[in-house]
Structures are given as structure tokens and as C-alpha cells.
CSV table of C-alpha atoms in Angstrom, one decimal:
chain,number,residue,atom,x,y,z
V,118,UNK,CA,-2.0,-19.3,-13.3
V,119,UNK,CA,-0.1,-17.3,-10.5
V,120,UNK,CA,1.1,-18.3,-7.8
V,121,UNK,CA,0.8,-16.3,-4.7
V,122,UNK,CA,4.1,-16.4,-2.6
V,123,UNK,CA,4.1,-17.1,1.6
V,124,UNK,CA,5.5,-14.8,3.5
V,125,UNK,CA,6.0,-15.1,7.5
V,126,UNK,CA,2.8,-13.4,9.0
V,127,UNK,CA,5.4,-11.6,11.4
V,128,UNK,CA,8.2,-10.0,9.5
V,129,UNK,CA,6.9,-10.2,6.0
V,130,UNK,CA,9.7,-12.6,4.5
V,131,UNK,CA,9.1,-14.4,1.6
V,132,UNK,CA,8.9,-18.1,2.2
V,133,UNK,CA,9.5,-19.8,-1.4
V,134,UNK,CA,10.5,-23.2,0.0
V,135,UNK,CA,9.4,-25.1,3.5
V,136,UNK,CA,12.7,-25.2,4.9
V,137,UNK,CA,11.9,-21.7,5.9
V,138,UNK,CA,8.9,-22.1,7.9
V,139,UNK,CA,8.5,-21.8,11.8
V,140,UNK,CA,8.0,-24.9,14.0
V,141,UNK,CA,5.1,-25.9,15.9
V,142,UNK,CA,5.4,-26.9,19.8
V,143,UNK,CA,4.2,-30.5,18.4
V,144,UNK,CA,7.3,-30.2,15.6
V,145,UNK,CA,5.3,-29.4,13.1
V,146,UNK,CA,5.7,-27.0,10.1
V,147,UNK,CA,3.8,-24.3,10.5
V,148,UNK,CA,3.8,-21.8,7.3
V,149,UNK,CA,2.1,-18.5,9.1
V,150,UNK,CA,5.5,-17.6,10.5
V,151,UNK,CA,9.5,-18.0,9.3
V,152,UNK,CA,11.5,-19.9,11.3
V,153,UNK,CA,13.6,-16.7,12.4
V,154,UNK,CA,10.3,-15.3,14.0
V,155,UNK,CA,8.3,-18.6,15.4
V,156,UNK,CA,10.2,-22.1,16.7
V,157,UNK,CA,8.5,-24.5,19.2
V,158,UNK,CA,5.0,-23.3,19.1
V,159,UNK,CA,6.1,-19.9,20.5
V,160,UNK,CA,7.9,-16.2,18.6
V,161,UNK,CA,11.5,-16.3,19.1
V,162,UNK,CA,11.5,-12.1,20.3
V,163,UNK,CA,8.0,-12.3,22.2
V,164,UNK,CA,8.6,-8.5,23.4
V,165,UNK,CA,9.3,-7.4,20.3
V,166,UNK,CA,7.0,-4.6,19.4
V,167,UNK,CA,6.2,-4.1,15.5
V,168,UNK,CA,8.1,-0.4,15.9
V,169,UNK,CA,10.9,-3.1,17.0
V,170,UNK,CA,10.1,-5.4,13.7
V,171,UNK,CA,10.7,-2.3,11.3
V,172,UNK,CA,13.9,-1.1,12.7
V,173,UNK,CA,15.4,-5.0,12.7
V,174,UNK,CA,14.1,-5.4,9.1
V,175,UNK,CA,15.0,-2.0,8.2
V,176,UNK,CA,18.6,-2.9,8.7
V,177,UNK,CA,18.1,-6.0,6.8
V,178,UNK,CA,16.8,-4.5,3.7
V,179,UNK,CA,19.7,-1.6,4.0
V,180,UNK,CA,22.7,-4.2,4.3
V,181,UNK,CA,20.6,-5.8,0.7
V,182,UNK,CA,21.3,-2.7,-1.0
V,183,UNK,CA,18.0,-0.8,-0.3
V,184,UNK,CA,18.0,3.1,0.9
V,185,UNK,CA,16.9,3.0,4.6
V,186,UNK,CA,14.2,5.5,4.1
V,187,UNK,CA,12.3,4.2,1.7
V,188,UNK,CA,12.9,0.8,3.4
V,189,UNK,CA,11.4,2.4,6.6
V,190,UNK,CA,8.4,3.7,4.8
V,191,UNK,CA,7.4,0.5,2.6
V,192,UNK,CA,7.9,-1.3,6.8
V,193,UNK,CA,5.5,1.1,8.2
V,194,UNK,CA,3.1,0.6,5.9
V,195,UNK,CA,2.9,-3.1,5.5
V,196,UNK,CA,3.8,-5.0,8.8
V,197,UNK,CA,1.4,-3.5,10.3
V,198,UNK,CA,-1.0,-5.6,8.1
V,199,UNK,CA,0.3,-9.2,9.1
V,200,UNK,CA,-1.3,-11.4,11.0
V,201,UNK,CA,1.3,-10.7,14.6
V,202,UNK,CA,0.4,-7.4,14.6
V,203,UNK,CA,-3.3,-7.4,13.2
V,204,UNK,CA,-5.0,-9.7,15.6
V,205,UNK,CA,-6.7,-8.4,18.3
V,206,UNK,CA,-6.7,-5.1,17.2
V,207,UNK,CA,-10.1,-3.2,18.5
V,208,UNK,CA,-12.3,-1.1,16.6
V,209,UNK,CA,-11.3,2.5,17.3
V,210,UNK,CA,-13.7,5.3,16.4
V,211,UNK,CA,-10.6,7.7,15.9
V,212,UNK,CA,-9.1,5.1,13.7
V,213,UNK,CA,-11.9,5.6,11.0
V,214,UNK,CA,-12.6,7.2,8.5
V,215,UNK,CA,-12.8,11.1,8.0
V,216,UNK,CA,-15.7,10.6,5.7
V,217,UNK,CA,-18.0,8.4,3.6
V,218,UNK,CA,-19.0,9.4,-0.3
V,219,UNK,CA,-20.6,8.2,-3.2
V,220,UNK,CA,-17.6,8.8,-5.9
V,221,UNK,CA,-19.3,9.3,-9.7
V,222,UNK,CA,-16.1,6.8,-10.5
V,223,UNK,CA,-13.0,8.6,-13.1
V,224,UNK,CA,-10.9,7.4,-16.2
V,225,UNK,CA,-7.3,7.9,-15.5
V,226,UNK,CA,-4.3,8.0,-18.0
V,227,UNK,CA,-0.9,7.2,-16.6
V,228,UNK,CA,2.0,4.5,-16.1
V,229,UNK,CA,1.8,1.8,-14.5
V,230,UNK,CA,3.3,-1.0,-12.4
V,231,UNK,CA,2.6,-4.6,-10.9
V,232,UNK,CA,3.4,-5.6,-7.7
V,233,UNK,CA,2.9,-6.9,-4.3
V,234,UNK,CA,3.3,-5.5,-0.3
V,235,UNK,CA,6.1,-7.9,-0.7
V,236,UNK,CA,7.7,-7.1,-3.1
V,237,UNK,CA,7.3,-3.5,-1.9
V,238,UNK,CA,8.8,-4.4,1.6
V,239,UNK,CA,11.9,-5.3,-0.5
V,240,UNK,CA,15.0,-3.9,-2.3
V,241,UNK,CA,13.5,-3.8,-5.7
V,242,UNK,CA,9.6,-2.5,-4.8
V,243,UNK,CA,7.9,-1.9,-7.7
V,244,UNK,CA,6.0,1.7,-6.6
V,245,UNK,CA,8.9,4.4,-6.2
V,246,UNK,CA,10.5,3.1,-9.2
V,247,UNK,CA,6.8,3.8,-11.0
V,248,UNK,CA,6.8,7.6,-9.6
V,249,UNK,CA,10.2,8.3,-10.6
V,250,UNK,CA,9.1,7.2,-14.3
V,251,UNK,CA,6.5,8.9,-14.2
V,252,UNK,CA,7.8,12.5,-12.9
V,253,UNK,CA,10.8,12.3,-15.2
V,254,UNK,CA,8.6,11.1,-18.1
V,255,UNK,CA,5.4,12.4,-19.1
V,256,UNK,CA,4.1,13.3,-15.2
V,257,UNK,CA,4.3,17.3,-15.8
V,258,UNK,CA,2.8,17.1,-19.1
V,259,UNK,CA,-0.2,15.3,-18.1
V,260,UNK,CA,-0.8,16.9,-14.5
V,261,UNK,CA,-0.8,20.2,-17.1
V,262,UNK,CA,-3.5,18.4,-19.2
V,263,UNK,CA,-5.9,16.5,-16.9
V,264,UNK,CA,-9.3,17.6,-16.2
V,265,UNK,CA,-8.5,18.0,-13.2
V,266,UNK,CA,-5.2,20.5,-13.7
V,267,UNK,CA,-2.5,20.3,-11.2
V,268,UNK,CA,-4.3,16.7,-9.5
V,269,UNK,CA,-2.4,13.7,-9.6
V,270,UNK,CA,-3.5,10.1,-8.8
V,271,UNK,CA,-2.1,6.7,-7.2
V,272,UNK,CA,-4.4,4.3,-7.9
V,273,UNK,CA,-4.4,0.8,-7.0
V,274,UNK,CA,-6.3,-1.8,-8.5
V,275,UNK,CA,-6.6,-5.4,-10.3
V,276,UNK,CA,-6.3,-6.8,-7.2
V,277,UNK,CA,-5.7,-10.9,-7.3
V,278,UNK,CA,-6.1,-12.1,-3.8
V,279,UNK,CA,-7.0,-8.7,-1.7
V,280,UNK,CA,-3.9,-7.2,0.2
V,281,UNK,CA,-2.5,-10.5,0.1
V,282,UNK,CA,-2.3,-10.9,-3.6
V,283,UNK,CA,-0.6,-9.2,-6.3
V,284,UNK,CA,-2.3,-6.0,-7.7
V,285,UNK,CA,-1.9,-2.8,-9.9
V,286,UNK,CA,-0.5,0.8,-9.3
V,287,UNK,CA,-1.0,3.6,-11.9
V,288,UNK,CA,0.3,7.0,-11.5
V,289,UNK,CA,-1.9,9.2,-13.3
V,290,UNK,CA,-4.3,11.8,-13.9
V,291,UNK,CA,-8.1,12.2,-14.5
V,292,UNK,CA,-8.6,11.8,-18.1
V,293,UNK,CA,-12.6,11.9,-18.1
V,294,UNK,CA,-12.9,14.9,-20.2
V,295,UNK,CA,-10.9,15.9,-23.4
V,296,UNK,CA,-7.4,14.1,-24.2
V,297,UNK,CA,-8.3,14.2,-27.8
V,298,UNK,CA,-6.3,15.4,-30.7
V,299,UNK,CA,-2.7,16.4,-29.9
V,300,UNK,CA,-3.4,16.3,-26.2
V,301,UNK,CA,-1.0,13.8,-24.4
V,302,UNK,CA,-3.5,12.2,-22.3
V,303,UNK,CA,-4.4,10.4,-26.1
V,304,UNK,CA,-1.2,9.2,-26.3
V,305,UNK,CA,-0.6,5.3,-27.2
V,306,UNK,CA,1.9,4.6,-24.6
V,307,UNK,CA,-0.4,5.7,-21.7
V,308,UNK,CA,-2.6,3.1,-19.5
V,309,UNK,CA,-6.1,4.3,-19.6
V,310,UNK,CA,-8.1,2.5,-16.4
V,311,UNK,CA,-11.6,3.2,-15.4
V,312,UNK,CA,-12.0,3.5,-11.3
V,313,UNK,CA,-16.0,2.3,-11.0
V,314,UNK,CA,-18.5,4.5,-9.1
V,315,UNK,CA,-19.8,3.5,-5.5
V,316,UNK,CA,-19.3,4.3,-2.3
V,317,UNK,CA,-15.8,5.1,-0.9
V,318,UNK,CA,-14.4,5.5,3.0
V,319,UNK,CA,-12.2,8.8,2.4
V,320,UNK,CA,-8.8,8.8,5.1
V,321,UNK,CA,-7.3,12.2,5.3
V,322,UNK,CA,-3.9,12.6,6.6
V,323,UNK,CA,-2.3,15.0,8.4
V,324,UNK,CA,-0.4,17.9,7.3
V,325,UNK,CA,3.5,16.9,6.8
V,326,UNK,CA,5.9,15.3,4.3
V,327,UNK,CA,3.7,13.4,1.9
V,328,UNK,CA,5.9,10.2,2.4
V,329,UNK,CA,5.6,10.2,5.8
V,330,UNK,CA,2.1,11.2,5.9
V,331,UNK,CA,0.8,8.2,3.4
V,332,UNK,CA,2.4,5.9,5.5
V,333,UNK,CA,1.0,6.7,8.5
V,334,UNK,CA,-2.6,7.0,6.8
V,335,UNK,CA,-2.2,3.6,5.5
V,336,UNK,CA,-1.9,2.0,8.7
V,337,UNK,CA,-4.4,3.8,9.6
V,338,UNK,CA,-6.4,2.1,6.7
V,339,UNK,CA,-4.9,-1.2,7.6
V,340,UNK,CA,-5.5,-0.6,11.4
V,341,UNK,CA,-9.6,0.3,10.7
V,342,UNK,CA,-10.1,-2.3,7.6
V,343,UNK,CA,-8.6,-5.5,10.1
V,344,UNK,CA,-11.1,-4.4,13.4
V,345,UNK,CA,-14.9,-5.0,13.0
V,346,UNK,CA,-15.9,-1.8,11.6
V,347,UNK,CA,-19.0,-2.7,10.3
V,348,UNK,CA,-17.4,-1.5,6.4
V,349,UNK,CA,-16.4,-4.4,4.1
V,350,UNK,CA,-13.3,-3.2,1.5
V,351,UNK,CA,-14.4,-4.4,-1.5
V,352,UNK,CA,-10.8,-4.0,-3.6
V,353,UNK,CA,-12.3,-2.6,-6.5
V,354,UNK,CA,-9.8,0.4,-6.4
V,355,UNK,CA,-8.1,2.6,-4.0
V,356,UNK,CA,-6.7,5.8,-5.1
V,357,UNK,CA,-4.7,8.4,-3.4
V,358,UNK,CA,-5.6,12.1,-4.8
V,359,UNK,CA,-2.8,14.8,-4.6
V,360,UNK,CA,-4.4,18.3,-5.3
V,361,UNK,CA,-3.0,21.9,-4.3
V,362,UNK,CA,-2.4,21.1,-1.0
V,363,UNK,CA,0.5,18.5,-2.2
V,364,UNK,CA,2.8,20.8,-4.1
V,365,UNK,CA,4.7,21.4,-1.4
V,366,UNK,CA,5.6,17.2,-0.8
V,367,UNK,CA,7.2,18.3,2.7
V,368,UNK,CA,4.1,20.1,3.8
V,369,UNK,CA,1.5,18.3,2.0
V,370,UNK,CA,-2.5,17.0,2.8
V,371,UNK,CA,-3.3,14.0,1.2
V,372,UNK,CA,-6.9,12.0,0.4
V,373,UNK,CA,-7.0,8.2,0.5
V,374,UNK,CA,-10.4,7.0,-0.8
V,375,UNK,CA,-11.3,3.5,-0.2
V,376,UNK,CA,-13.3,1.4,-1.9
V,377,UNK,CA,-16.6,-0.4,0.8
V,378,UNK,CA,-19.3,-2.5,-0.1
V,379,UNK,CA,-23.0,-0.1,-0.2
């Protein structure tokens, strides 16, 4: 059985033990926020913007040993997603999707990782460590063999609790046709997961470095799947496609395709 771990609703912090939790006005322990953020019934830094909350935590992850831009990046993508930053948010018709398909569904070969948006908001986050294995491992090789040459995958999946949970990542390629015989997609030491057909809200993001741009298209994602949009995300797997317009990584486009309920 696992366990899923608290962490304060406003600055992400795992909360392993109740000696870290926030007070109530009433005294009570509340375990939505860490007592750094939230004391008395009221946030500690009430101005505090969540641009604000990354640059303080930023600085924390950086003094633990983590490299301040990728500490940025995994903050931009995930605080926007807790609870201080989420509620009240309005449905926005720019914040929505580019498009809505019906995906055939795909069989991807590739490495992968478990992990959490906690974990990833920390010093030893699970997914950059998974793409460096993968590029200076068998990544070239397989992008070469795919059926879909030269298109590489991030898919995210096995989801235990929604975004709150822990879940999969696999860095990959389409392996839905050939990969037989000498072919490294056949290879032993490969995960092989199947991404199931249905519909899927597709996020496109703008033109620019492909870290920067993923970020900002999964607040996006986080922005549009916490207002009433009418679209239910059903966590049955989220992938991020990189085709020709990604080989450049400081000028790339990049499609996000999420996973809705028909």
C-alpha cells in the first residue's frame, strides 16, 4: 500500500510529520498549508503572488544543492496547481485548448521513471534525470527506429491519485509498427506501454526554448483543467509529442495531448 505524502497546498512542501502543519485561528492543525505559509487562520505573506512563491522557493531548492533553472522550471509548472493559487481561477476561453481529437491510441518503447510533482519540485526530481538516460543511452537509436522517425514522446501515465498522486513518465518513441528482429525497439531492457485510444484536448505551445515553452503550456493545462471547463481529465495518459519542429530545443513547438472523458 502507498502512502501518499502532504504537502502545504501553498508552497508545495512535503509535510511527513504534523509538527509541520499550519495553525487554524481556533489553534487547530490544519494540514492544507505548512506552518511557514499559514499560522492563526490566515497566510503569513498574504501579498505574495505565486511569481513571488517560485522565486522564494527557487532560492530554497538552489541553497539544497539543486540548479536554479531547472528548480525554476519544475516551480512554474507545479505551484501553480495547489490549492492557494488554483481557487477561484475562472474559466478562460484563451486558456483552452487548441484542439480536440480522437487519438487511435500508440505503443511506445522507452525508459522510464516514477515519481511525483513533489518530488519533481525538489532536488532530486525524477524527470530530467529520466531524459538525460535516455539521450545518452539508447534515445538516438530509437528516435532513428520509431515508426514515427525523428518523434519522440513524454508520456505520463499510471497515475495513483490524479495530479496529486504518484505516476509514471516514459521517454520514448512510437513502437506500433515493426521493432522486430535486430531492431532496438525489441530490445529486453525497453518499457513497452500502450497509450489507449479516446478522445484527447491537444495544448500547443508557443514557439521558444522547449523547457521554457512546456512549462508555460502546463500551467496552461493546470490553469484550464482546475476552472469549469465543461472537459473532465480522465488521467489515462498524457503525452507530450516532439516532432520536426523540436530539433532545434531553443526554438522549438511542442503538442501536449490530454487525456478527457467522451
Amino acid at each position: 500500500m502507498t502512502t501518499t505524502l502532504i504537502a502545504c497546498q501553498s508552497c508545495g512542501m512535503p509535510m511527513p510529520e504534523s509538527a509541520l502543519y499550519g495553525t487554524e485561528s481556533n489553534g487547530e492543525l490544519t494540514s492544507e498549508f505548512c506552518k511557514y505559509c499559514y499560522e492563526n487562520g490566515a497566510f503569513t505573506q498574504p501579498d505574495l503572488t505565486v511569481e513571488g512563491m517560485v522565486e522564494l522557493c527557487t532560492s530554497i531548492l538552489v541553497e539544497e544543492g539543486k540548479e536554479e533553472q531547472s528548480a525554476r522550471a519544475m516551480l512554474q509548472a507545479y505551484l501553480p496547481s495547489l490549492k492557494r493559487w488554483s481557487t477561484g481561477i475562472a474559466a478562460d476561453a484563451a486558456e483552452g485548448p487548441d484542439r480536440i481529437v480522437e487519438h487511435s491510441g500508440l505503443r511506445l518503447a522507452g525508459l522510464s521513471a516514477r515519481t511525483t510533482n513533489r518530488r519533481e519540485a525538489s532536488p532530486d526530481g525524477a524527470i530530467p534525470q529520466l531524459w538525460s538516460r535516455f539521450w545518452s543511452g539508447p534515445g538516438g537509436q530509437l528516435a532513428a527506429a520509431s515508426a514515427e522517425p525523428g518523434v519522440v514522446y513524454g508520456l505520463y501515465y499510471d497515475y495513483e491519485d490524479g495530479a496529486d498522486g504518484e505516476y509514471s513518465v516514459l521517454a520514448g518513441v512510437s513502437a506500433n509498427a515493426g521493432g522486430g528482429g535486430e531492431s532496438p525497439l525489441s530490445s529486453k531492457e525497453l518499457d513497452n506501454v500502450v497509450v489507449p485510444a479516446g478522445k484527447y484536448a491537444v495544448f500547443v505551445t508557443r514557439r521558444g526554448p522547449s523547457v521554457q515553452v512546456v512549462v508555460e503550456a502546463w500551467q496552461r493545462i493546470w490553469r484550464w483543467a482546475a476552472s469549469s471547463t465543461g472537459y473532465e481529465r480522465t488521467f489515462a495518459g498524457d503525452f507530450e509529442r516532439y516532432d520536426e519542429r523540436c530539433h532545434n530545443p531553443d526554438d522549438a513547438v511542442v503538442e501536449i495531448f490530454i487525456a478527457i472523458k467522451a
